[in-house]
Coordinates of C-alpha atoms and ligand atoms in Angstrom, one line a residue:
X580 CA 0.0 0.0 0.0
X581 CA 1.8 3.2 -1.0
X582 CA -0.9 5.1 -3.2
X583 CA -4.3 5.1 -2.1
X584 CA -8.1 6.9 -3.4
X585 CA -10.2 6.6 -0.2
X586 CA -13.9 6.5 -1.0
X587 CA -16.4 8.6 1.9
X588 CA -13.5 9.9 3.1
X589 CA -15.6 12.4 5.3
X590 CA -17.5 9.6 6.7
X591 CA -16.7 8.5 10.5
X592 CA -14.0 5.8 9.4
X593 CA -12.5 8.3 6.4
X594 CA -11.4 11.4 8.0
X595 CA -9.3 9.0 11.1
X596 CA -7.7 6.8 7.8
X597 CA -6.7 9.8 5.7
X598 CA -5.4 11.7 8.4
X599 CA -3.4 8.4 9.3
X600 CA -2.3 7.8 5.6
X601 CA -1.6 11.1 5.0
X602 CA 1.4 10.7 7.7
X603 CA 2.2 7.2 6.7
X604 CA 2.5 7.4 3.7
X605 CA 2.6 11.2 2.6
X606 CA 0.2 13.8 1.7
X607 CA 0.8 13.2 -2.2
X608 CA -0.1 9.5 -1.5
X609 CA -3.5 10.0 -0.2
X610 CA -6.0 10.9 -2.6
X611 CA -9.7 11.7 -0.7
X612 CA -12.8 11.5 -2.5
X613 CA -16.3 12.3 -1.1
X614 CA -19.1 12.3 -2.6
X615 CA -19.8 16.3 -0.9
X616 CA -17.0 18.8 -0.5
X617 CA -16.8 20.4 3.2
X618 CA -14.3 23.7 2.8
X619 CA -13.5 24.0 6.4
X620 CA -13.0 20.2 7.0
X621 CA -8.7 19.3 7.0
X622 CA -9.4 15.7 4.9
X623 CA -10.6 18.6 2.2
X624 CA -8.0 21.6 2.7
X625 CA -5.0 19.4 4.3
X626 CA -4.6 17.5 0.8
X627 CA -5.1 15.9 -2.2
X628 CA -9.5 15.8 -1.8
X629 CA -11.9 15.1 -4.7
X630 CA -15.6 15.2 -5.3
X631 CA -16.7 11.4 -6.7
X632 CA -20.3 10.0 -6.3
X633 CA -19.0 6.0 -6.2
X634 CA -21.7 5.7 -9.0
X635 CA -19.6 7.3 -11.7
X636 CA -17.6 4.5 -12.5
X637 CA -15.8 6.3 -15.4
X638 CA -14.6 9.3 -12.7
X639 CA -13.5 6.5 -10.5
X640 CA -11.5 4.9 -13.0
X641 CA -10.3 8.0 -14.2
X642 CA -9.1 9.2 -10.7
X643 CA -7.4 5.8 -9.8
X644 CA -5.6 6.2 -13.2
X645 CA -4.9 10.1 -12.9
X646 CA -3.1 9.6 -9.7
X647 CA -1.6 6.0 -10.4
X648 CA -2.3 4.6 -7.0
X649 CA -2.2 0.6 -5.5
X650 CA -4.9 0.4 -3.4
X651 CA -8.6 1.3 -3.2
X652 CA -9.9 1.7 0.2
X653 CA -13.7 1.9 -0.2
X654 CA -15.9 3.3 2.6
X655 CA -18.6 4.7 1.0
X656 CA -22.3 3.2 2.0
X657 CA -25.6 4.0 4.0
X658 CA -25.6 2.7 7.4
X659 CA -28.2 -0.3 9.3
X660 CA -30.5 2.7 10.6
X661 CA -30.9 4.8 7.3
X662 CA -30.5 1.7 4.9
X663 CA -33.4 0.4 6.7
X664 CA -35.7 3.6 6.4
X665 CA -34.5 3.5 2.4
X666 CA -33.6 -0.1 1.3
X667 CA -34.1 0.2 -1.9
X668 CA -31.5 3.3 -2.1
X669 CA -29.1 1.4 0.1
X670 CA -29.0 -1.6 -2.5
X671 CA -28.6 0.8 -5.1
X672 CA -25.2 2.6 -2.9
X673 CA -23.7 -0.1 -1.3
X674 CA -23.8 -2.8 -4.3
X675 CA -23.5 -0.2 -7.0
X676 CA -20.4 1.8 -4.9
X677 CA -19.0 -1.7 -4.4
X678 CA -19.2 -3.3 -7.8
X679 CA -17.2 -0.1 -9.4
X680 CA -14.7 0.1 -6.8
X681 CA -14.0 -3.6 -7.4
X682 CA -14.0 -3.3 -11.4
X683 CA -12.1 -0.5 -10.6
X684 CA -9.5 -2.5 -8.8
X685 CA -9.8 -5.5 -11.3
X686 CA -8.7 -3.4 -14.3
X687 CA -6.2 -1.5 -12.5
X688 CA -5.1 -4.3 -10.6
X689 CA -5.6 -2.6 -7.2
X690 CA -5.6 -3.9 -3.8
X691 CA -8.8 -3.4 -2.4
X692 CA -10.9 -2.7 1.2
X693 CA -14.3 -3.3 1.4
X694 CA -15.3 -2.9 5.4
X695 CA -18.0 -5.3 6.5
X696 CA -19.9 -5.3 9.6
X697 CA -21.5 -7.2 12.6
X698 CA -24.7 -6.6 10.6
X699 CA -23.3 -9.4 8.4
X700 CA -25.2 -11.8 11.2
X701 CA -28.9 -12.0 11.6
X702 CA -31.2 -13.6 14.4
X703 CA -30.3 -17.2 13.7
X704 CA -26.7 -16.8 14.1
X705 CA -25.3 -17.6 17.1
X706 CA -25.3 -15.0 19.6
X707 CA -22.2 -15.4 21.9
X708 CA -18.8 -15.9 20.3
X709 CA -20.2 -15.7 17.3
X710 CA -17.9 -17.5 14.6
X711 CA -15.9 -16.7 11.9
X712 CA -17.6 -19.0 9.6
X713 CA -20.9 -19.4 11.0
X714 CA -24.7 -18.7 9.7
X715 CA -24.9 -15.0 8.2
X716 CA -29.0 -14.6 7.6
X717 CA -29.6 -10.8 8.2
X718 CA -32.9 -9.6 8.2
X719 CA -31.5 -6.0 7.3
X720 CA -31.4 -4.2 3.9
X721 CA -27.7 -3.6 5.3
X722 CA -26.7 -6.5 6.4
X723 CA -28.1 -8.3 3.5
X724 CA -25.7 -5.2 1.2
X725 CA -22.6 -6.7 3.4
X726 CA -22.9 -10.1 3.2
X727 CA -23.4 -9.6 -0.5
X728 CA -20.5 -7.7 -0.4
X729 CA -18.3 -10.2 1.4
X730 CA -18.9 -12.8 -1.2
X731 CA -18.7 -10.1 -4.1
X732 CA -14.8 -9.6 -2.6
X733 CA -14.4 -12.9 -2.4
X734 CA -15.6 -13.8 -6.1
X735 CA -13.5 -10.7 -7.4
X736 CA -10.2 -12.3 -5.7
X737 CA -10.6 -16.0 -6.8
X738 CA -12.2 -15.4 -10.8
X739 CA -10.1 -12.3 -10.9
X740 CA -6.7 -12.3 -8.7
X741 CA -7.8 -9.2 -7.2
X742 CA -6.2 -8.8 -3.5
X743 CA -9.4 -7.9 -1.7
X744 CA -9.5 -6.9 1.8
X745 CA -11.8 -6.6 4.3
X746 CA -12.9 -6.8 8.0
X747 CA -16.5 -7.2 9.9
X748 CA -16.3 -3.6 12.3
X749 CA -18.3 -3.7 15.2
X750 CA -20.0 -0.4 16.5
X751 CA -17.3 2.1 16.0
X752 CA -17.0 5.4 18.8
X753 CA -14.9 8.7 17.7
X754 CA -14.6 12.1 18.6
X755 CA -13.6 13.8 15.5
X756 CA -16.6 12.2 13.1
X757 CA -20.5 11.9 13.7
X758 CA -20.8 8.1 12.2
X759 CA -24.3 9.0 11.6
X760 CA -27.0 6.5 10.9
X761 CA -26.2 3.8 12.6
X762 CA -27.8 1.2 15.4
X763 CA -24.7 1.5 17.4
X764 CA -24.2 5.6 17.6
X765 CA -26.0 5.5 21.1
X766 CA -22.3 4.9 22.3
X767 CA -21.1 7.8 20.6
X768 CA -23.9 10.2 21.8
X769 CA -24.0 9.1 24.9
X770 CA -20.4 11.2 25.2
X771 CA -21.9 14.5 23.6
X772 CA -24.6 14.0 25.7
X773 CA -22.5 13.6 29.6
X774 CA -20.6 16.3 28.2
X775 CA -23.4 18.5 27.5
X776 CA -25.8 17.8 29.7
X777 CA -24.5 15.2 32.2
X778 CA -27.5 13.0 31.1
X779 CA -28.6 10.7 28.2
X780 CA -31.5 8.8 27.3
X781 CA -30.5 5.7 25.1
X782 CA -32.2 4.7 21.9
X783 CA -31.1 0.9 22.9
X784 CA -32.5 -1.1 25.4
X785 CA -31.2 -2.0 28.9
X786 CA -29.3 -5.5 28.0
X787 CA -28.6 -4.9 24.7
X788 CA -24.9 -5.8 24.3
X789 CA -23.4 -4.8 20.9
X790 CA -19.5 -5.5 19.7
X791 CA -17.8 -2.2 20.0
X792 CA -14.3 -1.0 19.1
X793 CA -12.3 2.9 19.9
X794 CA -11.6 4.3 16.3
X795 CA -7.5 4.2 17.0
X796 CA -8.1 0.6 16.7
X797 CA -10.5 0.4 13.7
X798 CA -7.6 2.7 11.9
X799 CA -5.2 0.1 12.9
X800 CA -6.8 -2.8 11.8
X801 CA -7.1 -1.7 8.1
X802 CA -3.7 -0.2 8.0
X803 CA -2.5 -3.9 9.4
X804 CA -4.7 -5.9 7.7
X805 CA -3.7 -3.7 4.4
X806 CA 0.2 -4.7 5.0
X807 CA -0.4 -8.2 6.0
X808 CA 1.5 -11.2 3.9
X809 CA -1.0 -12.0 1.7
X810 CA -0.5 -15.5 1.5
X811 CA -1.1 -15.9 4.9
X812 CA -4.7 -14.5 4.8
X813 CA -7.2 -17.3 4.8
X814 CA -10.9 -15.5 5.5
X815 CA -9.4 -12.8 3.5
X816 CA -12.8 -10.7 3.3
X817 CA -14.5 -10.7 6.4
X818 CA -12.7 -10.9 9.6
X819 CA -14.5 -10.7 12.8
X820 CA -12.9 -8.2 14.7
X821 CA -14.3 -6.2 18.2
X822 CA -12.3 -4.8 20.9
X823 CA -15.5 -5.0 23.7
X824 CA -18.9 -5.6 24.2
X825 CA -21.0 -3.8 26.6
X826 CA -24.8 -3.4 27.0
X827 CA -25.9 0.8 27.5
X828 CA -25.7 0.4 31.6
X829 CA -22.0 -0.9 31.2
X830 CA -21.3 2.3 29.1
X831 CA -22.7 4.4 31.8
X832 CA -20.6 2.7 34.1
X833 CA -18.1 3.8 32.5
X834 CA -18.8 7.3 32.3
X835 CA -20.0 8.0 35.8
X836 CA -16.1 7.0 37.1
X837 CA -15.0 9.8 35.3
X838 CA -18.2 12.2 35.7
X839 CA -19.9 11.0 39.2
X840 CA -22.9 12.7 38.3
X841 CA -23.8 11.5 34.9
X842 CA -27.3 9.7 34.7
X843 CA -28.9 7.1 32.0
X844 CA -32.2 6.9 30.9
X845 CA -34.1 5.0 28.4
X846 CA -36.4 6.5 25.6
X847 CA -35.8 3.1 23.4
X848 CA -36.4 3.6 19.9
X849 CA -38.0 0.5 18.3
X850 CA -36.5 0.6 15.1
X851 CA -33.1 0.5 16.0
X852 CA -33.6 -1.4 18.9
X853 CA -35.2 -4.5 16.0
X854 CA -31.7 -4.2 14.2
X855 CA -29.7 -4.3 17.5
X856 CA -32.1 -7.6 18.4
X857 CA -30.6 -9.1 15.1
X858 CA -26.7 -8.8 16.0
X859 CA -25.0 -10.4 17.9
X860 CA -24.0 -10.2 21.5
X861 CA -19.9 -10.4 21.2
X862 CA -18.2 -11.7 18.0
X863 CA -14.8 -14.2 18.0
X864 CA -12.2 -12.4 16.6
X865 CA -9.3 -15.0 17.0
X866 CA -8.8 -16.3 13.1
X867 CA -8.4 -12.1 12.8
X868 CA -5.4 -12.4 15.7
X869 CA -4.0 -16.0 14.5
X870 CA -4.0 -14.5 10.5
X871 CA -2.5 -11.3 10.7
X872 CA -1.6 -10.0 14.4
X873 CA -5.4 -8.5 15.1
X874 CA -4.8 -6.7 18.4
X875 CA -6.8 -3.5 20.0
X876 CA -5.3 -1.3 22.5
X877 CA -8.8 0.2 24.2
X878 CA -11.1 -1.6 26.7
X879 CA -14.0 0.4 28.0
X880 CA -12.3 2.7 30.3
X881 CA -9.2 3.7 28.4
X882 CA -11.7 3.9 25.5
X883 CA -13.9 6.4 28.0
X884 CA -11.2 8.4 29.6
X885 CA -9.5 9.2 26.3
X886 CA -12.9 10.2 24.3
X887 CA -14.3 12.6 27.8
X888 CA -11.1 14.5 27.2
X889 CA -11.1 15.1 23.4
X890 CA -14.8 16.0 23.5
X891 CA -14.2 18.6 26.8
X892 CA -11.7 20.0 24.8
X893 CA -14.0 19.9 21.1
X894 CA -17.4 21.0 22.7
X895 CA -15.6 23.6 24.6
X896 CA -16.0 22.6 28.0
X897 CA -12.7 21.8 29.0
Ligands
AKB1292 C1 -24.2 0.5 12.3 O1 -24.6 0.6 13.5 O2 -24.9 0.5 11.3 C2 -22.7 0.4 12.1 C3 -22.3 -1.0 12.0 C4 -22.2 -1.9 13.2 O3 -21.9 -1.5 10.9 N1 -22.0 1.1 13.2

């Protein structure tokens, strides 16, 4: 990986990687693309940034060959919550997006990284350390858009020789980035909210435990899994991968040891709370750790500490 076009690059995932990339590898070797163009936003006025809508497979192409790069990271898609309030434009995004990014990658014979998620699993899959290989029937527009995708990236690499990537995130929790529309952004509100208020009432249900992961590790794990030997990749596309699993009273737990006062309440909303039914409760990440050295840094309360102070200091509270 030494020349990159990032796709949603001022998504939730996006800005951390190109800001990463950008000292990695250098500023010329990051090219971000978004589908909108934010003037004030540093992954737009801090280097090489382009508009692209992943639908225009010709400016794709053309962008990946304009700037010669190696490897396409592609991050652009609708999220569980809003791909399930518009499925039908959600198929259209995510398998569209991902079909281009991956002819893309065939004809320029780029490396590729498709993200996956937890919403790859659906109520019959086993709950608790939920397999690598295991049953993946989503009831979700989403999750049905990522399992697809999976075994798109899998197809592309075996009829094709393309050297597709790709891991299954849990519910990821930044500072920097709203991930907005997701089942899992309770756990990022819910630290906008202490800040704020000192209170938050959670859209997900008491008992609801979700796979979560602190984005310094989600950043790590593509930039890893990116550099990995190849050969020794054997679930190639799809890797479980979570750093902790916690239900909304855990999080709060959390919280109140650095703000005593802080208070949960519940105002559940029943939409999400369907999708977070359907998921599982923790994920096994160990082929992930056996394949290619899979190891996060942040448990709940580093996690916690570290995201009170950045948001003091961003919400101006500090
Ligand atoms: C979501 O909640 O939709 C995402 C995910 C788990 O993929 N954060």
């Amino acid at each position: 990986m030494k020349k990159v076009i990032i796709t949603g690059a001022l998504g939730q995932i996006g800005s951390e990687l190109v800001e990463r990339l950008r000292k990695d590898l250098g500023s010329d070797n990051v090219i971000a693309t978004d589908i909108r163009e934010l003037d004030d936003n540093p992954v737009v006025t801090d280097g090489i940034f382009e508009v692209l809508d992943v639908l225009d497979k010709d400016k794709m192409l053309e962008l990946a060959k304009k700037y010669q790069v190696d490897t396409m990271i592609h991050l652009a898609s609708l999220l569980s919550a809003v791909a399930e309030n518009k499925p039908q434009v959600a198929w259209h995004l995510n398998m569209g997006g991902l079909i281009n990014a991956l002819e893309t990658s065939r004809e320029l014979q780029l490396k590729m990284f498709m993200p996956s998620s937890i919403a790859a699993f659906g109520p019959s899959t086993p709950r608790d350390g939920t397999p690598q290989v295991t049953i993946q029937r989503p009831n979700t527009m989403y999750g049905v858009t990522k399992v697809a995708g999976e075994l798109l990236c899998d197809y592309y690499h075996t009829k094709f020789g393309v050297d597709t990537r790709g891991v299954r995130f849990p519910g990821l929790i930044s500072y920097k980035t709203l991930p907005g529309g997701g089942t899992t952004d309770y756990a990022v509100d819910i630290y906008y909210e202490a800040i704020k208020t000192g209170h938050y009432d959670s859209f997900i249900a008491a008992g609801t435990k979700m796979d979560m992961m602190y984005i310094p590790d989600a950043i790590d794990a593509i930039v890893n899994l990116m550099n990995a030997d190849g050969e020794k990749l054997i679930h190639r596309n799809a890797y479980n991968i979570t750093a902790m699993s916690f239900d909304p009273d855990e999080l709060a737990a959390a919280i109140k040891k650095e703000m005593p006062d802080f208070t949960l309440g519940y105002n559940v909303d029943p939409a999400r709370q369907k999708i977070a039914d359907s998921w599982p409760n923790w994920i096994d990440a160990s082929d992930a750790k056996e394949e290619w050295g899979f190891k996060p840094k942040y448990d709940i309360d580093a996690m916690t500490k570290d995201m009170l102070e950045h948001l003091k200091v961003k919400l101006g509270k500090s």
